Amino acid sequence: MVTLTVMAVLLGVAVPSFQDAIESSRLSTRANDLLRGLQTARSEAIRRNGAVRFCSSSAGWNVYPGTDNTKAALRSGTAGSSADFCADFRANGLPYACTCATAGSTGTNPMTDGTLSVTVGSKSKTIHVKTGSIYVQ
């Protein structure tokens, strides 16, 4: 009986902690997938010496050649952001604010502090897209 009681107490403590670790792992995976998509768009723009569009929604993300998101995506991912997000990366690697709903329009304002929120369960992370840097916080 004592052994069963000790095991029940240990399981009562370990299971919530394990679920928290799984949630944290899923959140990191999704945030890193979005970060990879943004970095891919930036490097493709530099490599192609032209604009490349990154679009993200709750369904996932896509990287499109140029600013025409009706063309086939160069890269895609399943990890989505909490809200729609669009960034046009230029040949110099800088992000510009845009709208993914408007194909072919070019972002006109440099993105000084664009953010994507990723949420899993009760945890969330924010990806910042600034002039010259992309990072997770």
Short mmCIF file of C-alpha atoms in Angstrom, two decimals:
data_model
loop_
_atom_site.label_atom_id
_atom_site.label_comp_id
_atom_site.label_asym_id
_atom_site.label_seq_id
_atom_site.Cartn_x
_atom_site.Cartn_y
_atom_site.Cartn_z
CA MET A 1 0.00 0.00 0.00
CA VAL A 2 2.81 2.38 0.88
CA THR A 3 4.49 1.70 -2.49
CA LEU A 4 1.27 2.40 -4.37
CA THR A 5 0.75 5.62 -2.45
CA VAL A 6 4.28 6.82 -3.20
CA MET A 7 3.85 5.94 -6.90
CA ALA A 8 0.51 7.79 -7.05
CA VAL A 9 2.08 10.91 -5.54
CA LEU A 10 5.03 10.76 -7.94
CA LEU A 11 2.74 10.33 -10.94
CA GLY A 12 0.57 13.19 -9.73
CA VAL A 13 3.61 15.46 -9.76
CA ALA A 14 5.31 14.10 -12.89
CA VAL A 15 2.38 14.03 -15.35
CA PRO A 16 1.57 17.78 -15.32
CA SER A 17 5.26 18.60 -15.55
CA PHE A 18 5.63 16.24 -18.53
CA GLN A 19 2.60 17.80 -20.28
CA ASP A 20 4.14 21.24 -19.76
CA ALA A 21 7.38 20.04 -21.34
CA ILE A 22 5.50 18.65 -24.35
CA GLU A 23 3.63 21.95 -24.80
CA SER A 24 6.89 23.90 -24.63
CA SER A 25 8.48 21.59 -27.19
CA ARG A 26 5.56 21.99 -29.62
CA LEU A 27 5.69 25.76 -29.23
CA SER A 28 9.43 25.87 -29.95
CA THR A 29 8.95 23.64 -32.99
CA ARG A 30 6.25 25.91 -34.45
CA ALA A 31 8.18 29.11 -33.72
CA ASN A 32 11.35 27.69 -35.28
CA ASP A 33 9.39 26.58 -38.37
CA LEU A 34 8.05 30.12 -38.87
CA LEU A 35 11.51 31.54 -38.27
CA ARG A 36 12.89 29.15 -40.89
CA GLY A 37 10.28 30.38 -43.38
CA LEU A 38 11.18 34.01 -42.78
CA GLN A 39 14.88 33.30 -43.11
CA THR A 40 14.23 31.34 -46.30
CA ALA A 41 12.31 34.27 -47.80
CA ARG A 42 15.09 36.68 -46.88
CA SER A 43 17.87 34.51 -48.29
CA GLU A 44 15.88 33.79 -51.50
CA ALA A 45 15.39 37.52 -52.06
CA ILE A 46 19.11 38.12 -51.73
CA ARG A 47 19.98 35.11 -53.89
CA ARG A 48 17.50 36.04 -56.63
CA ASN A 49 18.35 39.76 -56.40
CA GLY A 50 14.64 40.57 -56.30
CA ALA A 51 11.55 40.59 -54.12
CA VAL A 52 10.25 37.46 -52.36
CA ARG A 53 7.00 37.39 -50.36
CA PHE A 54 6.42 35.58 -47.06
CA CYS A 55 2.76 34.99 -46.12
CA SER A 56 1.58 33.38 -42.90
CA SER A 57 -1.88 32.58 -41.55
CA SER A 58 -3.34 30.14 -39.07
CA ALA A 59 -3.19 27.46 -41.81
CA GLY A 60 0.60 27.74 -42.35
CA TRP A 61 3.17 29.80 -44.24
CA ASN A 62 4.36 30.15 -47.84
CA VAL A 63 7.29 31.83 -49.57
CA TYR A 64 6.43 33.12 -53.05
CA PRO A 65 8.71 34.31 -55.88
CA GLY A 66 8.27 38.04 -56.35
CA THR A 67 5.19 39.63 -54.82
CA ASP A 68 2.64 37.53 -56.73
CA ASN A 69 1.27 35.05 -54.24
CA THR A 70 -0.94 33.45 -56.90
CA LYS A 71 2.12 31.63 -58.27
CA ALA A 72 3.37 28.33 -56.89
CA ALA A 73 5.10 28.68 -53.54
CA LEU A 74 8.88 28.20 -53.37
CA ARG A 75 8.62 26.79 -49.83
CA SER A 76 5.77 26.00 -47.43
CA GLY A 77 5.31 25.07 -43.81
CA THR A 78 2.42 23.90 -41.66
CA ALA A 79 3.16 25.96 -38.54
CA GLY A 80 0.92 29.00 -38.68
CA SER A 81 0.78 32.26 -36.80
CA SER A 82 -2.11 33.49 -34.69
CA ALA A 83 -2.91 36.27 -37.20
CA ASP A 84 -2.20 36.88 -40.89
CA PHE A 85 1.28 38.25 -41.56
CA CYS A 86 2.95 39.42 -44.77
CA ALA A 87 6.50 40.58 -45.51
CA ASP A 88 8.12 41.42 -48.83
CA PHE A 89 11.87 40.86 -48.66
CA ARG A 90 13.88 42.89 -51.15
CA ALA A 91 17.21 42.09 -52.78
CA ASN A 92 19.03 43.84 -49.94
CA GLY A 93 17.35 41.48 -47.41
CA LEU A 94 15.18 44.16 -45.81
CA PRO A 95 11.52 43.37 -45.03
CA TYR A 96 8.65 45.61 -46.17
CA ALA A 97 5.10 45.53 -44.86
CA CYS A 98 2.54 44.18 -47.33
CA THR A 99 -0.86 42.51 -47.57
CA CYS A 100 -1.03 38.91 -48.76
CA ALA A 101 -4.63 39.43 -49.87
CA THR A 102 -3.37 41.82 -52.58
CA ALA A 103 -1.28 39.83 -55.04
CA GLY A 104 1.33 41.79 -56.98
CA SER A 105 1.28 44.87 -54.76
CA THR A 106 4.64 45.77 -53.33
CA GLY A 107 5.24 46.69 -49.72
CA THR A 108 6.16 50.36 -49.52
CA ASN A 109 7.10 50.84 -45.87
CA PRO A 110 10.16 49.19 -44.32
CA MET A 111 9.12 46.88 -41.50
CA THR A 112 10.61 48.32 -38.33
CA ASP A 113 8.84 46.00 -35.88
CA GLY A 114 6.65 43.35 -37.45
CA THR A 115 5.52 40.58 -35.11
CA LEU A 116 4.08 37.10 -35.48
CA SER A 117 2.54 35.40 -32.47
CA VAL A 118 2.63 31.64 -32.09
CA THR A 119 0.46 29.99 -29.44
CA VAL A 120 0.28 26.41 -28.24
CA GLY A 121 -2.06 25.76 -25.35
CA SER A 122 -1.38 28.39 -22.70
CA LYS A 123 2.10 29.26 -23.98
CA SER A 124 3.08 31.72 -26.67
CA LYS A 125 6.15 33.15 -28.38
CA THR A 126 6.60 36.22 -30.53
CA ILE A 127 8.75 36.42 -33.64
CA HIS A 128 10.04 39.93 -34.36
CA VAL A 129 10.82 41.01 -37.90
CA LYS A 130 12.82 44.23 -37.88
CA THR A 131 14.98 46.02 -40.35
CA GLY A 132 18.01 43.76 -40.56
CA SER A 133 17.03 41.10 -38.00
CA ILE A 134 14.56 38.30 -37.35
CA TYR A 135 14.40 36.70 -33.91
CA VAL A 136 12.15 34.80 -31.48
CA GLN A 137 11.33 36.18 -28.06
#
